[in-house]
Short mmCIF file of C-alpha atoms in Angstrom, two decimals:
data_model
loop_
_atom_site.label_atom_id
_atom_site.label_comp_id
_atom_site.label_asym_id
_atom_site.label_seq_id
_atom_site.Cartn_x
_atom_site.Cartn_y
_atom_site.Cartn_z
CA UNK A 99 0.78 -0.92 -4.13
CA UNK A 100 0.47 2.27 -5.86
CA UNK A 101 -2.36 3.60 -7.95
CA UNK A 102 -0.35 6.25 -9.75
CA UNK A 103 0.63 5.69 -13.34
CA UNK A 104 3.76 6.32 -15.37
CA UNK A 105 4.35 5.87 -19.05
CA UNK A 106 5.39 2.45 -20.23
CA UNK A 107 8.96 2.03 -21.52
CA UNK A 108 11.04 -0.86 -22.79
CA UNK A 109 14.48 -1.44 -21.31
CA UNK A 110 17.60 -2.99 -22.85
CA UNK A 111 17.11 -6.22 -20.82
CA UNK A 112 13.89 -6.95 -22.71
CA UNK A 113 11.67 -6.07 -19.76
CA UNK A 114 8.55 -4.03 -20.18
CA UNK A 115 8.23 -1.24 -17.62
CA UNK A 116 4.51 -0.55 -17.43
CA UNK A 117 2.51 1.74 -15.22
CA UNK A 118 1.78 1.23 -11.52
CA UNK A 119 0.38 -2.15 -10.58
CA UNK A 120 -2.44 -2.35 -8.05
CA UNK A 121 -3.68 -5.59 -6.41
CA UNK A 122 -7.00 -6.16 -4.68
CA UNK A 123 -6.94 -6.72 -0.95
CA UNK A 124 -7.84 -10.44 -1.42
CA UNK A 125 -5.16 -10.92 -4.08
CA UNK A 126 -7.58 -12.08 -6.75
CA UNK A 127 -7.18 -9.34 -9.31
CA UNK A 128 -4.80 -6.59 -10.28
CA UNK A 129 -4.80 -3.70 -12.74
CA UNK A 130 -2.29 -1.56 -14.54
CA UNK A 131 -1.88 0.77 -17.52
CA UNK A 132 -0.42 -1.29 -20.35
CA UNK A 133 0.73 -0.35 -23.81
CA UNK A 134 3.35 2.18 -24.84
CA UNK A 135 3.71 5.81 -25.83
CA UNK A 136 0.36 7.32 -26.79
CA UNK A 137 -1.41 3.94 -26.90
CA UNK A 138 -2.08 3.23 -23.24
CA UNK A 139 -5.04 1.15 -22.04
CA UNK A 140 -6.25 -0.49 -18.82
CA UNK A 141 -5.34 -4.08 -18.29
CA UNK A 142 -6.74 -6.48 -15.67
CA UNK A 143 -4.79 -9.44 -14.34
CA UNK A 144 -6.41 -12.50 -12.73
CA UNK A 145 -4.10 -13.84 -10.04
CA UNK A 146 -6.04 -16.48 -8.13
CA UNK A 147 -6.20 -19.19 -10.77
CA UNK A 148 -3.70 -21.92 -11.71
CA UNK A 149 -1.88 -19.47 -13.95
CA UNK A 150 -2.14 -15.66 -14.12
CA UNK A 151 -3.67 -14.16 -17.21
CA UNK A 152 -4.30 -10.63 -18.44
CA UNK A 153 -7.37 -9.15 -20.14
CA UNK A 154 -6.88 -5.88 -22.02
CA UNK A 155 -9.62 -3.29 -21.49
CA UNK A 156 -9.08 -0.80 -24.35
CA UNK A 157 -11.60 1.85 -25.38
CA UNK A 158 -11.97 3.93 -28.54
CA UNK A 159 -9.55 6.53 -27.13
CA UNK A 160 -6.22 5.76 -25.44
CA UNK A 161 -5.79 6.56 -21.77
CA UNK A 162 -3.66 9.40 -20.48
CA UNK A 163 -0.45 8.50 -18.53
CA UNK A 164 -1.93 10.04 -15.34
CA UNK A 165 -5.03 7.82 -15.35
CA UNK A 166 -5.44 5.96 -12.01
CA UNK A 167 -6.71 2.39 -11.67
CA UNK A 168 -8.13 0.36 -8.78
CA UNK A 169 -9.34 -3.24 -9.31
CA UNK A 170 -12.45 -4.47 -7.52
CA UNK A 171 -13.10 -7.96 -6.13
CA UNK A 172 -15.74 -8.67 -8.81
CA UNK A 173 -13.22 -8.21 -11.62
CA UNK A 174 -14.21 -4.74 -12.71
CA UNK A 175 -11.63 -1.96 -12.80
CA UNK A 176 -12.21 1.56 -11.59
CA UNK A 177 -10.50 4.21 -13.66
CA UNK A 178 -10.06 7.84 -12.62
CA UNK A 179 -9.28 10.42 -15.27
CA UNK A 180 -8.34 14.05 -14.92
CA UNK A 181 -10.25 16.40 -17.25
CA UNK A 182 -9.45 20.10 -17.78
CA UNK A 183 -6.99 20.06 -14.91
CA UNK A 184 -9.49 20.15 -12.05
CA UNK A 185 -12.35 17.68 -12.79
CA UNK A 186 -11.86 14.02 -12.03
CA UNK A 187 -14.22 11.50 -13.71
CA UNK A 188 -14.70 7.90 -12.66
CA UNK A 189 -15.89 4.85 -14.58
CA UNK A 190 -15.95 1.07 -14.16
CA UNK A 191 -14.39 -0.97 -16.96
CA UNK A 192 -15.20 -4.63 -17.60
CA UNK A 193 -14.73 -7.11 -20.46
CA UNK A 194 -17.87 -7.67 -22.56
CA UNK A 195 -17.60 -10.00 -25.53
CA UNK A 196 -14.80 -8.82 -27.77
CA UNK A 197 -14.83 -5.29 -26.39
CA UNK A 198 -14.76 -3.29 -23.16
CA UNK A 199 -17.83 -2.09 -21.28
CA UNK A 200 -17.74 1.25 -19.40
CA UNK A 201 -20.09 2.38 -16.66
CA UNK A 202 -19.69 6.11 -15.84
CA UNK A 203 -20.00 6.86 -12.11
CA UNK A 204 -19.69 10.66 -11.95
CA UNK A 205 -17.01 13.19 -11.16
CA UNK A 206 -15.34 15.17 -8.35
CA UNK A 207 -14.03 18.71 -8.71
CA UNK A 208 -10.54 18.82 -7.16
CA UNK A 209 -7.12 19.97 -8.25
CA UNK A 210 -5.26 17.25 -6.32
CA UNK A 211 -7.00 13.88 -6.13
CA UNK A 212 -5.48 10.45 -5.51
CA UNK A 213 -7.22 7.10 -5.49
CA UNK A 214 -6.62 5.24 -2.25
CA UNK A 215 -5.48 1.60 -2.10
CA UNK A 216 -8.20 -1.00 -2.77
CA UNK A 217 -10.71 -1.26 0.10
CA UNK A 218 -10.57 -4.52 2.05
CA UNK A 219 -14.27 -5.11 1.35
CA UNK A 220 -13.49 -5.34 -2.39
CA UNK A 221 -16.62 -3.39 -3.29
CA UNK A 222 -15.93 0.24 -2.54
CA UNK A 223 -13.23 2.58 -3.84
CA UNK A 224 -12.14 5.83 -2.27
CA UNK A 225 -10.27 8.94 -3.32
CA UNK A 226 -8.40 11.55 -1.29
CA UNK A 227 -8.47 15.26 -2.16
CA UNK A 228 -5.89 17.45 -0.44
CA UNK A 229 -6.72 21.14 -0.07
CA UNK A 230 -4.88 24.07 1.48
CA UNK A 231 -5.73 23.09 5.06
CA UNK A 232 -8.24 20.25 4.86
CA UNK A 233 -8.35 16.78 3.29
CA UNK A 234 -11.57 15.20 2.06
CA UNK A 235 -12.26 11.49 1.43
CA UNK A 236 -14.69 10.53 -1.29
CA UNK A 237 -16.50 7.28 -1.91
CA UNK A 238 -16.21 7.08 -5.70
CA UNK A 239 -17.41 3.51 -6.34
CA UNK A 240 -19.81 1.37 -4.34
CA UNK A 241 -22.20 4.12 -3.32
CA UNK A 242 -25.86 4.46 -4.30
CA UNK A 243 -25.76 7.84 -6.07
CA UNK A 244 -22.33 8.39 -7.54
CA UNK A 245 -19.35 9.95 -5.76
CA UNK A 246 -20.09 11.20 -2.26
CA UNK A 247 -17.95 12.87 0.40
CA UNK A 248 -17.64 10.66 3.45
CA UNK A 249 -15.02 12.44 5.58
CA UNK A 250 -13.29 15.78 6.04
CA UNK A 251 -10.06 15.80 7.96
CA UNK A 252 -8.33 18.95 9.21
CA UNK A 253 -4.80 19.30 7.86
CA UNK A 254 -2.99 18.10 4.78
CA UNK A 255 -2.88 14.30 4.53
CA UNK A 256 -0.93 11.72 2.55
CA UNK A 257 -0.55 7.95 2.53
CA UNK A 258 -3.62 5.81 3.08
CA UNK A 259 -3.48 2.42 4.93
CA UNK A 260 -6.48 0.26 5.83
CA UNK A 261 -6.51 -0.91 9.46
CA UNK A 262 -9.30 -3.49 9.37
CA UNK A 263 -10.98 -6.06 7.07
CA UNK A 264 -14.17 -4.10 6.58
CA UNK A 265 -12.92 -0.88 5.01
CA UNK A 266 -14.06 1.29 7.93
CA UNK A 267 -10.84 2.43 9.55
CA UNK A 268 -8.34 4.32 7.37
CA UNK A 269 -4.96 5.58 8.52
CA UNK A 270 -3.62 8.82 7.07
CA UNK A 271 -0.37 10.71 7.57
CA UNK A 272 -1.47 14.19 8.62
CA UNK A 273 0.36 17.47 8.94
CA UNK A 274 -1.31 20.32 10.86
CA UNK A 275 -0.09 23.78 9.90
CA UNK A 276 3.74 23.60 9.97
CA UNK A 277 3.89 20.82 12.57
CA UNK A 278 5.32 17.32 12.24
CA UNK A 279 3.60 14.49 10.35
CA UNK A 280 1.58 12.12 12.56
CA UNK A 281 -0.43 9.08 11.51
CA UNK A 282 -4.10 9.29 12.49
CA UNK A 283 -7.03 6.84 12.17
CA UNK A 284 -10.12 8.05 10.37
CA UNK A 285 -13.46 6.31 11.04
CA UNK A 286 -15.40 6.43 7.77
CA UNK A 287 -18.59 5.24 9.43
CA UNK A 288 -18.58 8.09 11.96
CA UNK A 289 -18.30 11.02 9.57
CA UNK A 290 -14.49 10.95 9.51
CA UNK A 291 -13.89 11.00 13.26
CA UNK A 292 -10.12 11.26 13.82
CA UNK A 293 -8.18 9.31 16.47
CA UNK A 294 -4.43 9.73 17.13
CA UNK A 295 -2.63 6.56 16.01
CA UNK A 296 1.14 7.05 15.99
CA UNK A 297 3.31 9.47 17.95
CA UNK A 298 6.79 8.43 19.01
CA UNK A 299 7.99 11.86 20.08
CA UNK A 300 6.27 15.21 19.86
CA UNK A 301 8.70 16.50 17.23
CA UNK A 302 9.22 13.41 15.04
CA UNK A 303 7.60 12.74 11.65
CA UNK A 304 5.81 9.39 12.16
CA UNK A 305 4.25 7.81 9.06
CA UNK A 306 2.38 4.52 8.74
CA UNK A 307 3.46 2.55 5.66
CA UNK A 308 1.57 -0.77 6.08
CA UNK A 309 -0.72 -2.54 8.49
CA UNK A 310 -1.75 -6.16 8.71
CA UNK A 311 -5.19 -6.63 10.32
CA UNK A 312 -4.61 -10.35 11.05
CA UNK A 313 -1.48 -9.96 13.21
CA UNK A 314 -1.63 -6.27 14.06
CA UNK A 315 1.85 -5.70 12.58
CA UNK A 316 2.54 -2.09 11.68
CA UNK A 317 5.39 -0.89 9.50
CA UNK A 318 6.33 2.75 10.00
CA UNK A 319 8.84 5.36 8.85
CA UNK A 320 10.04 7.87 11.41
CA UNK A 321 12.98 10.19 12.11
CA UNK A 322 12.58 9.73 15.89
CA UNK A 323 15.74 7.54 16.26
CA UNK A 324 17.89 10.02 14.29
CA UNK A 325 16.35 13.45 13.67
CA UNK A 326 16.69 14.40 10.03
CA UNK A 327 17.11 10.78 8.89
CA UNK A 328 14.06 8.57 8.53
CA UNK A 329 14.24 4.90 9.63
CA UNK A 330 12.00 1.89 9.07
CA UNK A 331 10.43 0.47 12.21
CA UNK A 332 7.72 -1.84 13.35
CA UNK A 333 5.14 -2.02 16.11
CA UNK A 334 1.86 -3.66 16.97
CA UNK A 335 -1.58 -2.14 16.76
CA UNK A 336 -3.12 -1.97 20.19
CA UNK A 337 0.17 -2.70 21.98
CA UNK A 338 2.03 -0.70 24.60
CA UNK A 339 5.39 -2.24 23.62
CA UNK A 340 8.11 0.00 22.15
CA UNK A 341 8.46 0.56 18.41
CA UNK A 342 11.59 -1.11 17.18
CA UNK A 343 13.96 0.12 14.46
CA UNK A 344 16.06 -2.88 13.28
CA UNK A 345 19.52 -2.03 12.05
CA UNK A 346 19.19 -4.61 9.27
CA UNK A 347 16.55 -2.46 7.57
CA UNK A 348 18.92 0.48 7.30
CA UNK A 349 21.01 0.65 4.09
CA UNK A 350 23.34 3.59 3.57
CA UNK A 351 23.24 3.53 -0.23
CA UNK A 352 19.69 2.40 -0.96
CA UNK A 353 16.07 3.16 -0.15
CA UNK A 354 14.03 0.42 1.50
CA UNK A 355 10.24 0.38 1.22
CA UNK A 356 7.84 -2.38 2.42
CA UNK A 357 5.18 -3.47 -0.11
CA UNK A 358 3.63 -6.69 1.19
CA UNK A 359 3.04 -8.50 4.51
CA UNK A 360 2.28 -12.18 4.94
CA UNK A 361 -1.42 -12.56 5.93
CA UNK A 362 -3.05 -15.14 8.17
CA UNK A 363 -0.69 -14.84 11.11
CA UNK A 364 -3.37 -14.14 13.74
CA UNK A 365 -1.88 -12.29 16.73
CA UNK A 366 1.64 -13.30 15.71
CA UNK A 367 3.19 -10.14 14.30
CA UNK A 368 6.76 -11.32 14.94
CA UNK A 369 6.28 -14.26 12.60
CA UNK A 370 5.00 -12.24 9.59
CA UNK A 371 7.24 -12.21 6.55
CA UNK A 372 7.61 -8.75 4.99
CA UNK A 373 8.60 -7.98 1.40
CA UNK A 374 10.62 -4.87 0.75
CA UNK A 375 11.56 -2.99 -2.41
CA UNK A 376 15.22 -1.93 -2.45
CA UNK A 377 16.12 0.95 -4.78
CA UNK A 378 19.67 2.01 -5.51
CA UNK A 379 21.73 3.42 -8.38
CA UNK A 380 22.12 -0.15 -9.79
CA UNK A 381 18.37 -0.69 -9.99
CA UNK A 382 15.65 -2.35 -7.86
CA UNK A 383 15.63 -5.71 -6.11
CA UNK A 384 13.76 -7.52 -3.31
CA UNK A 385 14.29 -7.70 0.39
CA UNK A 386 12.71 -10.29 2.66
CA UNK A 387 12.57 -9.87 6.40
CA UNK A 388 10.73 -11.14 9.48
CA UNK A 389 10.51 -9.20 12.81
CA UNK A 390 11.77 -12.29 14.71
CA UNK A 391 14.86 -12.47 12.47
CA UNK A 392 18.11 -10.60 12.76
CA UNK A 393 18.84 -9.95 9.08
CA UNK A 394 17.19 -8.80 5.85
CA UNK A 395 17.63 -11.20 2.98
CA UNK A 396 18.33 -9.55 -0.37
CA UNK A 397 17.33 -11.38 -3.57
CA UNK A 398 17.36 -10.56 -7.26
CA UNK A 399 13.98 -9.64 -8.67
CA UNK A 400 12.70 -11.45 -11.77
CA UNK A 401 13.35 -9.69 -15.09
CA UNK A 402 10.46 -7.38 -15.81
CA UNK A 403 9.29 -7.17 -12.16
CA UNK A 404 6.60 -4.55 -11.76
CA UNK A 405 8.75 -3.00 -9.05
CA UNK A 406 7.13 -2.45 -5.71
CA UNK A 407 4.26 -4.88 -6.23
CA UNK A 408 3.60 -8.40 -5.04
CA UNK A 409 1.64 -10.45 -2.53
CA UNK A 410 2.31 -13.15 0.04
CA UNK A 411 0.37 -16.38 0.33
CA UNK A 412 -0.62 -17.36 3.93
CA UNK A 413 1.89 -20.20 3.60
CA UNK A 414 4.79 -17.76 3.15
CA UNK A 415 5.38 -17.72 -0.61
CA UNK A 416 6.00 -14.29 -2.14
CA UNK A 417 4.48 -13.90 -5.63
CA UNK A 418 6.00 -11.13 -7.76
CA UNK A 419 4.25 -10.01 -10.98
CA UNK A 420 6.43 -9.39 -14.02
CA UNK A 421 6.07 -8.66 -17.72
CA UNK A 422 8.60 -8.93 -20.56
CA UNK A 423 8.47 -8.97 -24.32
CA UNK A 424 8.18 -12.75 -24.16
CA UNK A 425 5.87 -13.05 -21.12
CA UNK A 426 3.18 -10.37 -20.93
CA UNK A 427 1.73 -11.70 -17.66
CA UNK A 428 3.77 -13.71 -15.16
CA UNK A 429 4.15 -14.47 -11.45
CA UNK A 430 7.51 -15.45 -9.94
CA UNK A 431 7.59 -17.21 -6.58
CA UNK A 432 10.14 -16.58 -3.81
CA UNK A 433 10.39 -18.11 -0.36
CA UNK A 434 11.97 -16.70 2.73
CA UNK A 435 15.48 -18.12 3.20
CA UNK A 436 15.97 -19.88 6.55
CA UNK A 437 17.52 -17.98 9.45
CA UNK A 438 20.88 -19.46 10.45
CA UNK A 439 20.25 -18.73 14.11
CA UNK A 440 16.60 -18.30 15.07
CA UNK A 441 16.07 -15.45 17.51
CA UNK A 442 13.46 -15.86 20.26
CA UNK A 443 11.54 -12.71 21.11
CA UNK A 444 9.07 -12.21 23.94
CA UNK A 445 5.49 -12.69 22.69
CA UNK A 446 4.00 -9.42 21.41
CA UNK A 447 0.51 -9.63 22.92
CA UNK A 448 -1.78 -6.61 22.39
CA UNK A 449 -2.97 -5.08 25.64
CA UNK A 450 -6.71 -5.48 26.21
CA UNK A 451 -9.34 -6.82 23.77
CA UNK A 452 -8.89 -6.40 20.02
CA UNK A 453 -11.40 -3.78 18.97
CA UNK A 454 -12.06 -2.12 15.65
CA UNK A 455 -10.99 1.33 16.89
CA UNK A 456 -7.16 1.67 16.84
CA UNK A 457 -5.37 2.30 20.08
CA UNK A 458 -2.66 5.00 19.87
CA UNK A 459 0.85 3.62 20.07
CA UNK A 460 2.85 4.49 23.18
CA UNK A 461 5.44 7.25 23.17
CA UNK A 462 8.04 4.60 23.80
CA UNK A 463 11.80 5.00 24.36
CA UNK A 464 13.92 4.21 21.35
CA UNK A 465 16.18 1.75 23.09
CA UNK A 466 16.60 -2.00 23.52
CA UNK A 467 16.35 -2.65 19.77
CA UNK A 468 19.13 -5.28 19.34
CA UNK A 469 16.80 -8.24 19.59
CA UNK A 470 14.71 -6.89 16.67
CA UNK A 471 17.50 -6.12 14.28
#
């Protein structure tokens, strides 16, 4: 999911193209900027009931297109607003009677600030500020006394992927000076202690895109297999097995980006279904893939899909949020098509006990990938 926002537009197919759509880690709530033009407002979706429904959270003044939203597990929505170009204010929005309640939380002075994906604990919300040669992490909701800095990381960082269910371990893609990008793990309970997480070769750019704490499945993007050309690959947190780069995830005329991983597959990363957003000149559609399979299934997205957002149920149903002129809040369901010829892979068992601190992935050879693709 993404927390950045773009202006809402209406397309010829009747679909409404609203701002970025962010879903809580437990899949219960989501938030987006709704409306059009200069009349934007926060909107909360409830996803864990029999039918999804949306609650508008407008205030006296419309929101700016660059407002950022993160839903919390209690149904409130954190909103971050940029003021005067360098001050970022934070408030919690919630429905109250016929109107919207707002609880101001404070502000952070920073020229470049991005809200991180929803914390797995559902209570806290974090922001990342990127400076000239350092990156700071701020707790902007869930603290006792307003926004507080919880980590400072040397280098310029991007991304932001949670590695556990408690909201303690955060993976960032870090660049030191003019060197390559490497994913590192940041321990937010130890003052931002940094641990190397992903390095395939010394020269390659290795980014972490998604991580599933249940299975240990990691989805990465790296140019290690073909310098100058990034590829999608997968590995296992805490494993010494090679990272694999399936050929089926490589499309010459389209960009492929993972956005959801099936939860509940404890220690079985090869059985996790993965949802992918496919973007090409013709538009955006959905890919479905499993590490134990040999192909990526491509399916049409529902009209009005909030592209790049969705969530899996533990049973393997992909739920895609959509909004059109006729349906302002909907969820479409897709299931993984069966594999014509199941492929058996050797069990991917993490080496040693599963601990909360990530174990760096091995600098593995980029060979023997046929079974994974």
